[in-house]
Structures are given as C-alpha cells and as structure tokens.
C-alpha cells in the first residue's frame, strides 16, 4: 500500500511516537496537575517538557505560550472566537480551510464583519491586497500558511509585518506547515499560531496546540477544572491554564513530543528537501501527460508537498477509488474541507484529487503513482 494522504494525517509515525504513547499509558497514567503523588508529578513533567520543546521549536518566548488542544480546528476556534466580538472586522484569504471559514461564518450572525481577500488561480496572495482591505475596526487577520488544496505557500512574514505595524492581531493556520517549513513566531510577527499534532509534527491524532503571544487576551470558549486556583469560581487568567480546562491527552502529548524530537533529529530542512524532491518528481512526471489538469503553483519552491489534479472528465471520487482499488494508492478526493479555495482555483463544482507526501515516502512510490495515472489515462 502506498499512502499519499499525509496532508490529512501523516502515516506512518516514527517508532518513537508509538513507544511514547504506550509507555505513558502504561507507566504514567495519572492525571497531570491534579494530584501530588509521584505518578501525577511524572505526568505533569512530561506535559511541561513537551511545552518547552514546542516553545523552542516555534521560537516562543515561554513554554506558557503553548496551549494544548485536541487538533488545529479547536485551536483556530479558540483563537477566532476568543478574540473577535460584535463590531470587529476580520480579514482572511480565499484559500482558507473550513476550520477558519465556518467559525467566521457563524460569528457574522452576531455582528462580526468578515472580508475575504482574493488569491489568484494558483493560490498566491498579494500582501498589498491585504493592506487595502484593512479598516479602522479590523481586529484580526487570519491566514493559512500553506493551502491544503494546492500546497501554495502564502506570504505569512510579509502579512505579519503589516499586521504588527497596524496593531492588528495576526493568526496563522499552520496545519500544512508545522514540522515541514520552519516557523519563527517572533520573526514572523505571529500573535496566534494554530498547529495540529498529527500532520507534519508526526504526533498522534487528537493532538495539537495554539501558540498565544504574551499579552494577547483570549476569552475562553470553555471553562472548568485546571488544577490551579481551584478556590475561585472564576477561570484563571494566566496561560496556559486559562485555555486548558479538563484533563489533557497526556499520552498524545508525549507522542507529539516524540514526533517533534524526530523532526529535530532529522532536521526540518532535510525533511523539506526530501519532500520537495518527491513533489518535483511527481510534477515533472505529470506535466506533459495528456488528460491531466494540474492545479497550484507547479513549483516545489513555492509550495508544500501537496499536489492536486483531475484526470479528463473523471469525477475526483472515481479517480481516487480507482487508485485505491486497482493500485493500492491512498489519496484524497473531493473538496478537502476548503470550498473557498476550490472556488478560487475553479474546481468548486468538481473537486480534485490530492496527492500529499511525507518524509517516509520514496521516489519509487512516486514512480508507481505516475505509472498508475498513465494506465488510467490510457483506458479512458
């Protein structure tokens, strides 16, 4: 089986990730921050060391700036709904995932104003268009770092500079880039960074986080037990407790930390180079094939390892079915939870088939996928 659905979740994981999850479940099963006995303290230490690791990875000033969530979607909801109030204005790109679009659509009903800045047909965004969209009451700019449909890398650093100069909060969705492309929240002027644990960071599903720059006030979307200041009915104000009510997924967090250590050991630049090599080989292999429509930049230097295409008049789901059932190749068809992005590139009615690569994929696997596409094209 060839797995090319890493943009949805990476598979396989490094062996150390599996070991960390099992070890924590078996030997450190207590609740972190809720008790004073040895097991609870050991578990709390795992959580804190994981915070330290992620803070260093994203160049956050303090481990307290890292809030653990169940996924990037929860982190985005936490940031968007915790910052915006009726009367506020928010700007996004037209390449956003529904994890950004749906919360904003819901907030429009209570008086939040939302403007979408149009990207071009390859998914590129002009920072000047973002600047032109700013209004006196603009509170937030929310933007994906790279499209989950075309792989297009958006100009996060340039937009971050604009946001900081105007005193506007800047939220980045790093669902496709965390662990793949180096992210420095201080240099990029990122105030809020949502990241999944189960994609480029090679952690388990059900893990993720939100970086919150010191001084940014977020209203919690849930309250409850934090293991701190329990004598007060009011939710604690300090981070990360303010945004972490309830028992954490400690085994998952331990696995996420193991994934980050794997990346640091491999070196993120080496991972990026390997994925670019696979992407380049795949793009070159399909560039001149008759009957294949390719979307996005077409240049690995300007995209992450995500390539979307269609074959002749085949429905995207039918193509994915053929690749799975006849060639044992796993890909993702449809709208990829990103209807705005599909509308931008002109595939809103049809969808597309997405191939997405990881550090564990090989050039031989890419060759097999290209051969499979050849066979499918020749039989239609």
mmCIF file of C-alpha atoms in Angstrom:
data_model
loop_
_atom_site.group_PDB
_atom_site.id
_atom_site.type_symbol
_atom_site.label_atom_id
_atom_site.label_comp_id
_atom_site.label_asym_id
_atom_site.label_seq_id
_atom_site.Cartn_x
_atom_site.Cartn_y
_atom_site.Cartn_z
ATOM 1 C CA UNK A 1 0.000 0.000 0.000
ATOM 2 C CA UNK A 2 1.221 3.480 -0.886
ATOM 3 C CA UNK A 3 -0.006 6.239 1.382
ATOM 4 C CA UNK A 4 -0.213 9.690 -0.237
ATOM 5 C CA UNK A 5 -2.726 11.306 2.145
ATOM 6 C CA UNK A 6 -0.287 12.973 4.537
ATOM 7 C CA UNK A 7 -2.000 16.358 4.288
ATOM 8 C CA UNK A 8 -4.924 14.779 6.163
ATOM 9 C CA UNK A 9 -2.744 12.970 8.687
ATOM 10 C CA UNK A 10 0.771 11.593 8.414
ATOM 11 C CA UNK A 11 1.257 7.848 8.324
ATOM 12 C CA UNK A 12 3.255 6.021 9.402
ATOM 13 C CA UNK A 13 4.582 7.735 12.506
ATOM 14 C CA UNK A 14 8.146 7.410 13.782
ATOM 15 C CA UNK A 15 8.522 4.353 16.024
ATOM 16 C CA UNK A 16 9.406 6.627 18.935
ATOM 17 C CA UNK A 17 5.916 8.150 18.749
ATOM 18 C CA UNK A 18 4.213 4.779 19.206
ATOM 19 C CA UNK A 19 6.598 3.933 22.053
ATOM 20 C CA UNK A 20 5.961 7.232 23.831
ATOM 21 C CA UNK A 21 2.183 6.813 23.723
ATOM 22 C CA UNK A 22 2.255 3.241 25.028
ATOM 23 C CA UNK A 23 4.873 4.000 27.674
ATOM 24 C CA UNK A 24 2.902 6.954 29.014
ATOM 25 C CA UNK A 25 -0.344 4.981 29.106
ATOM 26 C CA UNK A 26 1.280 2.046 30.922
ATOM 27 C CA UNK A 27 3.699 3.770 33.269
ATOM 28 C CA UNK A 28 2.469 7.358 33.703
ATOM 29 C CA UNK A 29 -1.286 7.008 33.668
ATOM 30 C CA UNK A 30 -2.080 9.608 36.320
ATOM 31 C CA UNK A 31 -3.726 12.990 35.762
ATOM 32 C CA UNK A 32 -1.185 15.836 35.337
ATOM 33 C CA UNK A 33 -1.596 18.811 37.641
ATOM 34 C CA UNK A 34 -4.412 17.205 39.593
ATOM 35 C CA UNK A 35 -2.580 15.313 42.345
ATOM 36 C CA UNK A 36 0.627 15.483 44.336
ATOM 37 C CA UNK A 37 1.788 11.878 44.145
ATOM 38 C CA UNK A 38 4.744 10.660 42.130
ATOM 39 C CA UNK A 39 2.874 9.415 39.108
ATOM 40 C CA UNK A 40 0.946 12.673 38.719
ATOM 41 C CA UNK A 41 4.145 14.673 39.072
ATOM 42 C CA UNK A 42 5.878 12.497 36.466
ATOM 43 C CA UNK A 43 2.982 13.020 34.080
ATOM 44 C CA UNK A 44 2.991 16.764 34.681
ATOM 45 C CA UNK A 45 6.712 16.764 33.901
ATOM 46 C CA UNK A 46 6.030 15.076 30.524
ATOM 47 C CA UNK A 47 3.495 17.786 29.682
ATOM 48 C CA UNK A 48 5.790 20.616 30.714
ATOM 49 C CA UNK A 49 8.777 19.219 28.837
ATOM 50 C CA UNK A 50 6.579 18.920 25.759
ATOM 51 C CA UNK A 51 5.610 22.591 26.143
ATOM 52 C CA UNK A 52 9.277 23.523 26.384
ATOM 53 C CA UNK A 53 10.055 21.515 23.273
ATOM 54 C CA UNK A 54 7.298 23.180 21.215
ATOM 55 C CA UNK A 55 8.121 26.657 22.507
ATOM 56 C CA UNK A 56 11.695 26.175 21.347
ATOM 57 C CA UNK A 57 10.529 24.679 18.042
ATOM 58 C CA UNK A 58 8.427 27.747 17.176
ATOM 59 C CA UNK A 59 10.730 30.231 18.974
ATOM 60 C CA UNK A 60 8.106 31.259 21.526
ATOM 61 C CA UNK A 61 9.384 33.266 24.463
ATOM 62 C CA UNK A 62 7.966 30.944 27.116
ATOM 63 C CA UNK A 63 6.543 27.405 27.430
ATOM 64 C CA UNK A 64 3.473 29.097 28.953
ATOM 65 C CA UNK A 65 2.692 30.469 25.490
ATOM 66 C CA UNK A 66 1.887 26.938 24.236
ATOM 67 C CA UNK A 67 -1.690 25.760 24.853
ATOM 68 C CA UNK A 68 -2.511 22.125 24.109
ATOM 69 C CA UNK A 69 -5.671 21.346 22.118
ATOM 70 C CA UNK A 70 -7.206 18.273 20.522
ATOM 71 C CA UNK A 71 -6.384 19.473 16.986
ATOM 72 C CA UNK A 72 -5.775 22.597 14.888
ATOM 73 C CA UNK A 73 -9.526 23.098 14.428
ATOM 74 C CA UNK A 74 -10.022 23.524 18.162
ATOM 75 C CA UNK A 75 -7.030 25.876 18.286
ATOM 76 C CA UNK A 76 -8.456 28.010 15.464
ATOM 77 C CA UNK A 77 -11.883 28.151 17.100
ATOM 78 C CA UNK A 78 -10.248 29.059 20.385
ATOM 79 C CA UNK A 79 -8.355 31.930 18.775
ATOM 80 C CA UNK A 80 -11.107 33.240 16.498
ATOM 81 C CA UNK A 81 -13.985 33.061 18.967
ATOM 82 C CA UNK A 82 -11.793 34.137 21.860
ATOM 83 C CA UNK A 83 -10.642 37.328 20.154
ATOM 84 C CA UNK A 84 -13.493 38.596 17.965
ATOM 85 C CA UNK A 85 -16.522 40.449 19.299
ATOM 86 C CA UNK A 86 -19.560 42.048 17.634
ATOM 87 C CA UNK A 87 -18.436 45.079 15.653
ATOM 88 C CA UNK A 88 -14.959 43.695 14.946
ATOM 89 C CA UNK A 89 -13.634 43.239 11.415
ATOM 90 C CA UNK A 90 -11.555 40.249 10.284
ATOM 91 C CA UNK A 91 -9.619 39.619 7.070
ATOM 92 C CA UNK A 92 -8.796 36.209 5.566
ATOM 93 C CA UNK A 93 -7.505 34.886 2.249
ATOM 94 C CA UNK A 94 -9.688 32.980 -0.211
ATOM 95 C CA UNK A 95 -7.620 29.818 0.337
ATOM 96 C CA UNK A 96 -8.810 29.174 3.887
ATOM 97 C CA UNK A 97 -9.919 25.826 5.263
ATOM 98 C CA UNK A 98 -13.382 25.477 6.789
ATOM 99 C CA UNK A 99 -11.725 25.437 10.212
ATOM 100 C CA UNK A 100 -11.307 29.186 9.692
ATOM 101 C CA UNK A 101 -14.264 29.865 7.398
ATOM 102 C CA UNK A 102 -17.001 28.163 9.410
ATOM 103 C CA UNK A 103 -16.269 29.878 12.751
ATOM 104 C CA UNK A 104 -16.212 33.223 10.917
ATOM 105 C CA UNK A 105 -19.448 32.433 9.085
ATOM 106 C CA UNK A 106 -21.045 31.717 12.467
ATOM 107 C CA UNK A 107 -19.664 34.918 14.002
ATOM 108 C CA UNK A 108 -21.160 37.014 11.208
ATOM 109 C CA UNK A 109 -24.548 36.254 12.750
ATOM 110 C CA UNK A 110 -23.556 38.179 15.901
ATOM 111 C CA UNK A 111 -22.124 41.184 14.097
ATOM 112 C CA UNK A 112 -18.536 40.287 13.182
ATOM 113 C CA UNK A 113 -17.606 41.681 9.757
ATOM 114 C CA UNK A 114 -15.584 39.347 7.510
ATOM 115 C CA UNK A 115 -13.740 40.233 4.292
ATOM 116 C CA UNK A 116 -12.086 37.623 2.061
ATOM 117 C CA UNK A 117 -9.065 38.773 0.042
ATOM 118 C CA UNK A 118 -8.994 37.004 -3.311
ATOM 119 C CA UNK A 119 -5.957 34.918 -4.235
ATOM 120 C CA UNK A 120 -5.068 34.165 -7.840
ATOM 121 C CA UNK A 121 -5.885 30.910 -9.646
ATOM 122 C CA UNK A 122 -2.695 29.266 -8.331
ATOM 123 C CA UNK A 123 -3.466 30.242 -4.747
ATOM 124 C CA UNK A 124 -0.999 33.127 -4.420
ATOM 125 C CA UNK A 125 -1.862 36.133 -2.242
ATOM 126 C CA UNK A 126 -0.646 39.703 -2.756
ATOM 127 C CA UNK A 127 0.121 41.304 0.648
ATOM 128 C CA UNK A 128 -0.859 44.684 -0.795
ATOM 129 C CA UNK A 129 -4.411 43.391 -1.216
ATOM 130 C CA UNK A 130 -4.482 42.569 2.494
ATOM 131 C CA UNK A 131 -3.270 46.072 3.303
ATOM 132 C CA UNK A 132 -6.047 47.576 1.154
ATOM 133 C CA UNK A 133 -8.685 45.508 2.989
ATOM 134 C CA UNK A 134 -7.785 46.902 6.428
ATOM 135 C CA UNK A 135 -10.448 49.055 8.086
ATOM 136 C CA UNK A 136 -10.376 51.185 11.261
ATOM 137 C CA UNK A 137 -12.107 48.391 13.191
ATOM 138 C CA UNK A 138 -10.018 45.494 11.822
ATOM 139 C CA UNK A 139 -9.215 43.337 14.837
ATOM 140 C CA UNK A 140 -7.742 40.201 13.243
ATOM 141 C CA UNK A 141 -6.033 38.912 10.107
ATOM 142 C CA UNK A 142 -6.344 35.117 9.864
ATOM 143 C CA UNK A 143 -4.413 33.279 7.176
ATOM 144 C CA UNK A 144 -3.318 29.790 6.258
ATOM 145 C CA UNK A 145 0.440 29.328 5.932
ATOM 146 C CA UNK A 146 0.004 26.909 3.022
ATOM 147 C CA UNK A 147 -3.081 25.698 1.195
ATOM 148 C CA UNK A 148 -4.215 22.147 1.864
ATOM 149 C CA UNK A 149 -5.526 22.069 -1.728
ATOM 150 C CA UNK A 150 -2.743 23.485 -3.921
ATOM 151 C CA UNK A 151 0.163 23.491 -1.457
ATOM 152 C CA UNK A 152 0.682 27.191 -2.199
ATOM 153 C CA UNK A 153 2.761 28.920 0.482
ATOM 154 C CA UNK A 154 1.250 32.260 1.426
ATOM 155 C CA UNK A 155 3.336 35.345 2.388
ATOM 156 C CA UNK A 156 2.977 34.976 6.145
ATOM 157 C CA UNK A 157 6.022 37.017 7.070
ATOM 158 C CA UNK A 158 5.023 39.969 4.870
ATOM 159 C CA UNK A 159 1.431 39.983 6.156
ATOM 160 C CA UNK A 160 2.676 39.605 9.731
ATOM 161 C CA UNK A 161 4.710 42.773 9.323
ATOM 162 C CA UNK A 162 1.668 44.643 8.011
ATOM 163 C CA UNK A 163 -0.459 43.424 10.916
ATOM 164 C CA UNK A 164 2.124 44.373 13.542
ATOM 165 C CA UNK A 165 2.597 47.871 12.040
ATOM 166 C CA UNK A 166 -1.171 48.451 12.149
ATOM 167 C CA UNK A 167 -1.683 46.962 15.627
ATOM 168 C CA UNK A 168 -3.846 44.129 14.279
ATOM 169 C CA UNK A 169 -3.711 40.602 15.696
ATOM 170 C CA UNK A 170 -2.291 38.012 13.300
ATOM 171 C CA UNK A 171 -3.482 34.385 13.388
ATOM 172 C CA UNK A 172 -1.718 31.756 11.264
ATOM 173 C CA UNK A 173 -3.134 28.326 10.448
ATOM 174 C CA UNK A 174 -0.066 26.072 10.264
ATOM 175 C CA UNK A 175 -1.987 22.868 9.545
ATOM 176 C CA UNK A 176 0.120 22.121 6.462
ATOM 177 C CA UNK A 177 3.437 23.654 7.509
ATOM 178 C CA UNK A 178 4.177 22.907 11.170
ATOM 179 C CA UNK A 179 7.082 20.468 11.067
ATOM 180 C CA UNK A 180 7.579 20.998 7.319
ATOM 181 C CA UNK A 181 8.585 24.652 6.969
ATOM 182 C CA UNK A 182 10.497 26.485 9.741
ATOM 183 C CA UNK A 183 8.199 28.795 11.726
ATOM 184 C CA UNK A 184 9.585 31.568 13.938
ATOM 185 C CA UNK A 185 6.638 33.279 15.626
ATOM 186 C CA UNK A 186 8.726 36.231 16.759
ATOM 187 C CA UNK A 187 10.427 36.960 13.435
ATOM 188 C CA UNK A 188 7.179 36.437 11.519
ATOM 189 C CA UNK A 189 5.192 38.682 13.918
ATOM 190 C CA UNK A 190 2.689 35.897 14.591
ATOM 191 C CA UNK A 191 0.408 36.576 17.562
ATOM 192 C CA UNK A 192 -1.547 33.311 17.358
ATOM 193 C CA UNK A 193 -0.392 30.074 15.713
ATOM 194 C CA UNK A 194 -2.705 27.072 15.387
ATOM 195 C CA UNK A 195 -0.990 23.761 14.699
ATOM 196 C CA UNK A 196 -2.038 20.095 14.519
ATOM 197 C CA UNK A 197 0.000 17.401 16.173
ATOM 198 C CA UNK A 198 -0.970 14.617 13.783
ATOM 199 C CA UNK A 199 0.305 16.006 10.483
ATOM 200 C CA UNK A 200 3.809 17.390 9.883
ATOM 201 C CA UNK A 201 4.737 17.073 13.557
ATOM 202 C CA UNK A 202 4.201 13.279 13.321
ATOM 203 C CA UNK A 203 2.229 13.069 16.571
ATOM 204 C CA UNK A 204 -0.923 11.038 17.250
ATOM 205 C CA UNK A 205 -4.378 12.105 16.156
ATOM 206 C CA UNK A 206 -6.234 14.083 18.788
ATOM 207 C CA UNK A 207 -3.292 16.405 19.466
ATOM 208 C CA UNK A 208 -2.495 19.980 18.530
ATOM 209 C CA UNK A 209 -1.945 23.370 20.037
ATOM 210 C CA UNK A 210 -2.244 27.128 19.968
ATOM 211 C CA UNK A 211 0.669 29.499 20.441
ATOM 212 C CA UNK A 212 -0.506 32.691 22.143
ATOM 213 C CA UNK A 213 1.856 35.656 22.221
ATOM 214 C CA UNK A 214 2.338 37.060 25.711
ATOM 215 C CA UNK A 215 -0.089 39.923 26.282
ATOM 216 C CA UNK A 216 -2.766 38.686 23.860
ATOM 217 C CA UNK A 217 -6.029 38.293 25.775
ATOM 218 C CA UNK A 218 -8.287 35.436 24.701
ATOM 219 C CA UNK A 219 -11.714 34.824 26.198
ATOM 220 C CA UNK A 220 -12.023 31.072 26.877
ATOM 221 C CA UNK A 221 -14.655 29.203 24.898
ATOM 222 C CA UNK A 222 -14.852 26.681 27.728
ATOM 223 C CA UNK A 223 -14.261 26.834 31.476
ATOM 224 C CA UNK A 224 -13.656 24.157 34.068
ATOM 225 C CA UNK A 225 -11.068 22.387 36.150
ATOM 226 C CA UNK A 226 -7.465 23.416 35.556
ATOM 227 C CA UNK A 227 -5.784 22.061 38.677
ATOM 228 C CA UNK A 228 -4.940 25.654 39.646
ATOM 229 C CA UNK A 229 -6.686 28.332 41.724
ATOM 230 C CA UNK A 230 -9.442 25.846 42.485
ATOM 231 C CA UNK A 231 -10.753 28.022 45.330
ATOM 232 C CA UNK A 232 -12.066 30.547 42.780
ATOM 233 C CA UNK A 233 -15.107 30.100 40.561
ATOM 234 C CA UNK A 234 -13.605 32.465 38.019
ATOM 235 C CA UNK A 235 -11.442 30.879 35.310
ATOM 236 C CA UNK A 236 -7.710 31.529 35.943
ATOM 237 C CA UNK A 237 -6.295 34.360 33.847
ATOM 238 C CA UNK A 238 -2.769 33.004 33.410
ATOM 239 C CA UNK A 239 -1.774 30.858 30.463
ATOM 240 C CA UNK A 240 -1.908 28.043 29.652
ATOM 241 C CA UNK A 241 -4.444 27.277 32.420
ATOM 242 C CA UNK A 242 -6.923 29.870 31.116
ATOM 243 C CA UNK A 243 -7.403 27.882 27.912
ATOM 244 C CA UNK A 244 -6.799 24.318 29.115
ATOM 245 C CA UNK A 245 -9.837 23.206 31.094
ATOM 246 C CA UNK A 246 -10.206 19.494 31.665
ATOM 247 C CA UNK A 247 -7.850 16.533 31.553
ATOM 248 C CA UNK A 248 -5.164 16.749 28.899
ATOM 249 C CA UNK A 249 -4.381 13.973 26.416
ATOM 250 C CA UNK A 250 -1.108 13.152 28.123
ATOM 251 C CA UNK A 251 -0.250 10.025 26.079
ATOM 252 C CA UNK A 252 -0.958 12.004 22.916
ATOM 253 C CA UNK A 253 1.165 14.920 24.112
ATOM 254 C CA UNK A 254 4.014 12.524 24.889
ATOM 255 C CA UNK A 255 3.696 11.116 21.363
ATOM 256 C CA UNK A 256 3.633 14.644 19.914
ATOM 257 C CA UNK A 257 6.843 15.481 21.768
ATOM 258 C CA UNK A 258 8.438 12.346 20.323
ATOM 259 C CA UNK A 259 7.373 13.490 16.857
ATOM 260 C CA UNK A 260 8.990 16.893 17.366
ATOM 261 C CA UNK A 261 12.195 15.259 18.601
ATOM 262 C CA UNK A 262 12.192 13.108 15.467
ATOM 263 C CA UNK A 263 11.987 16.264 13.320
ATOM 264 C CA UNK A 264 14.782 17.952 15.238
ATOM 265 C CA UNK A 265 16.927 14.841 14.843
ATOM 266 C CA UNK A 266 16.232 14.587 11.095
ATOM 267 C CA UNK A 267 16.474 18.389 10.727
ATOM 268 C CA UNK A 268 13.457 20.213 9.318
ATOM 269 C CA UNK A 269 15.493 21.444 6.340
ATOM 270 C CA UNK A 270 16.313 17.856 5.363
ATOM 271 C CA UNK A 271 12.641 16.913 5.619
ATOM 272 C CA UNK A 272 11.684 19.888 3.465
ATOM 273 C CA UNK A 273 14.343 18.983 0.874
ATOM 274 C CA UNK A 274 13.155 15.367 0.693
ATOM 275 C CA UNK A 275 9.511 16.364 0.268
ATOM 276 C CA UNK A 276 10.422 18.956 -2.371
ATOM 277 C CA UNK A 277 12.324 16.270 -4.267
ATOM 278 C CA UNK A 278 9.285 13.976 -4.285
ATOM 279 C CA UNK A 279 6.985 16.840 -5.262
ATOM 280 C CA UNK A 280 9.308 17.887 -8.097
ATOM 281 C CA UNK A 281 9.499 14.328 -9.429
ATOM 282 C CA UNK A 282 5.725 13.965 -9.343
ATOM 283 C CA UNK A 283 5.128 17.344 -11.011
ATOM 284 C CA UNK A 284 7.645 16.611 -13.748
ATOM 285 C CA UNK A 285 6.046 13.232 -14.328
ATOM 286 C CA UNK A 286 2.549 14.606 -14.916
ATOM 287 C CA UNK A 287 3.368 17.957 -16.523
ATOM 288 C CA UNK A 288 3.096 16.727 -20.103
ATOM 289 C CA UNK A 289 0.621 13.899 -19.648
ATOM 290 C CA UNK A 290 -2.449 14.317 -21.822
ATOM 291 C CA UNK A 291 -5.735 14.460 -19.981
ATOM 292 C CA UNK A 292 -4.378 15.591 -16.624
ATOM 293 C CA UNK A 293 -5.321 19.002 -15.209
ATOM 294 C CA UNK A 294 -2.845 20.247 -12.616
ATOM 295 C CA UNK A 295 -3.635 22.955 -10.060
ATOM 296 C CA UNK A 296 -1.473 25.244 -7.950
ATOM 297 C CA UNK A 297 1.980 26.787 -8.390
ATOM 298 C CA UNK A 298 3.633 23.827 -10.105
ATOM 299 C CA UNK A 299 6.916 24.824 -8.428
ATOM 300 C CA UNK A 300 8.073 22.978 -5.266
ATOM 301 C CA UNK A 301 9.907 26.106 -4.064
ATOM 302 C CA UNK A 302 6.565 27.864 -3.592
ATOM 303 C CA UNK A 303 4.513 25.011 -2.187
ATOM 304 C CA UNK A 304 4.478 22.286 0.400
ATOM 305 C CA UNK A 305 4.281 18.632 -0.646
ATOM 306 C CA UNK A 306 0.649 18.814 -1.782
ATOM 307 C CA UNK A 307 -0.383 18.332 -5.424
ATOM 308 C CA UNK A 308 -3.980 18.355 -6.686
ATOM 309 C CA UNK A 309 -5.152 17.246 -10.109
ATOM 310 C CA UNK A 310 -8.004 15.835 -12.162
ATOM 311 C CA UNK A 311 -7.968 13.302 -14.994
ATOM 312 C CA UNK A 312 -10.073 14.100 -18.053
ATOM 313 C CA UNK A 313 -13.772 14.057 -17.135
ATOM 314 C CA UNK A 314 -13.424 11.548 -14.296
ATOM 315 C CA UNK A 315 -15.107 12.526 -11.070
ATOM 316 C CA UNK A 316 -12.460 13.061 -8.378
ATOM 317 C CA UNK A 317 -14.009 10.384 -6.159
ATOM 318 C CA UNK A 318 -13.970 7.901 -9.039
ATOM 319 C CA UNK A 319 -10.278 8.549 -9.706
ATOM 320 C CA UNK A 320 -9.439 8.105 -6.029
ATOM 321 C CA UNK A 321 -11.438 4.862 -5.986
ATOM 322 C CA UNK A 322 -9.515 3.514 -8.970
ATOM 323 C CA UNK A 323 -6.160 4.401 -7.409
ATOM 324 C CA UNK A 324 -7.186 2.676 -4.173
ATOM 325 C CA UNK A 325 -8.925 -0.425 -5.521
ATOM 326 C CA UNK A 326 -6.713 -1.163 -8.543
ATOM 327 C CA UNK A 327 -3.311 0.165 -7.488
ATOM 328 C CA UNK A 328 -3.449 0.296 -3.652
ATOM 329 C CA UNK A 329 -2.613 4.030 -3.628
ATOM 330 C CA UNK A 330 -4.305 6.155 -0.964
ATOM 331 C CA UNK A 331 -5.210 9.759 -1.932
ATOM 332 C CA UNK A 332 -7.900 12.303 -1.031
ATOM 333 C CA UNK A 333 -10.675 13.366 -3.448
ATOM 334 C CA UNK A 334 -13.403 15.991 -3.151
ATOM 335 C CA UNK A 335 -13.401 19.492 -1.707
ATOM 336 C CA UNK A 336 -10.887 18.856 1.112
ATOM 337 C CA UNK A 337 -12.978 20.938 3.557
ATOM 338 C CA UNK A 338 -11.846 24.006 1.573
ATOM 339 C CA UNK A 339 -14.703 25.169 -0.694
ATOM 340 C CA UNK A 340 -13.372 28.750 -0.773
ATOM 341 C CA UNK A 341 -10.049 27.503 -2.119
ATOM 342 C CA UNK A 342 -11.745 25.319 -4.740
ATOM 343 C CA UNK A 343 -13.824 28.282 -5.876
ATOM 344 C CA UNK A 344 -10.616 30.330 -6.150
ATOM 345 C CA UNK A 345 -8.895 27.845 -8.473
ATOM 346 C CA UNK A 346 -12.044 26.955 -10.418
ATOM 347 C CA UNK A 347 -12.774 23.453 -9.110
ATOM 348 C CA UNK A 348 -15.726 24.306 -6.882
ATOM 349 C CA UNK A 349 -18.148 22.021 -8.729
ATOM 350 C CA UNK A 350 -15.839 19.087 -9.366
ATOM 351 C CA UNK A 351 -13.310 18.961 -6.578
ATOM 352 C CA UNK A 352 -9.881 17.450 -7.159
ATOM 353 C CA UNK A 353 -7.668 14.520 -6.216
ATOM 354 C CA UNK A 354 -4.883 15.391 -3.796
ATOM 355 C CA UNK A 355 -1.541 13.624 -3.509
ATOM 356 C CA UNK A 356 0.451 14.608 -0.409
ATOM 357 C CA UNK A 357 3.887 13.298 0.516
ATOM 358 C CA UNK A 358 5.875 12.870 3.724
ATOM 359 C CA UNK A 359 9.400 12.071 4.842
ATOM 360 C CA UNK A 360 8.516 8.354 4.775
ATOM 361 C CA UNK A 361 7.524 8.316 1.102
ATOM 362 C CA UNK A 362 10.031 7.303 -1.583
ATOM 363 C CA UNK A 363 10.809 8.099 -5.209
ATOM 364 C CA UNK A 364 9.839 4.544 -6.163
ATOM 365 C CA UNK A 365 6.369 5.149 -4.742
ATOM 366 C CA UNK A 366 6.072 8.333 -6.810
ATOM 367 C CA UNK A 367 7.049 6.334 -9.905
ATOM 368 C CA UNK A 368 4.308 3.795 -9.147
ATOM 369 C CA UNK A 369 1.737 6.575 -8.822
ATOM 370 C CA UNK A 370 2.798 8.068 -12.145
ATOM 371 C CA UNK A 371 2.539 4.662 -13.806
ATOM 372 C CA UNK A 372 -0.931 4.178 -12.333
ATOM 373 C CA UNK A 373 -2.052 7.547 -13.736
ATOM 374 C CA UNK A 374 -0.645 6.545 -17.132
ATOM 375 C CA UNK A 375 -2.692 3.351 -17.101
ATOM 376 C CA UNK A 376 -5.877 5.138 -16.024
ATOM 377 C CA UNK A 377 -5.439 7.833 -18.695
ATOM 378 C CA UNK A 378 -4.855 5.224 -21.404
ATOM 379 C CA UNK A 379 -8.072 3.362 -20.578
ATOM 380 C CA UNK A 380 -10.428 6.323 -20.563
#
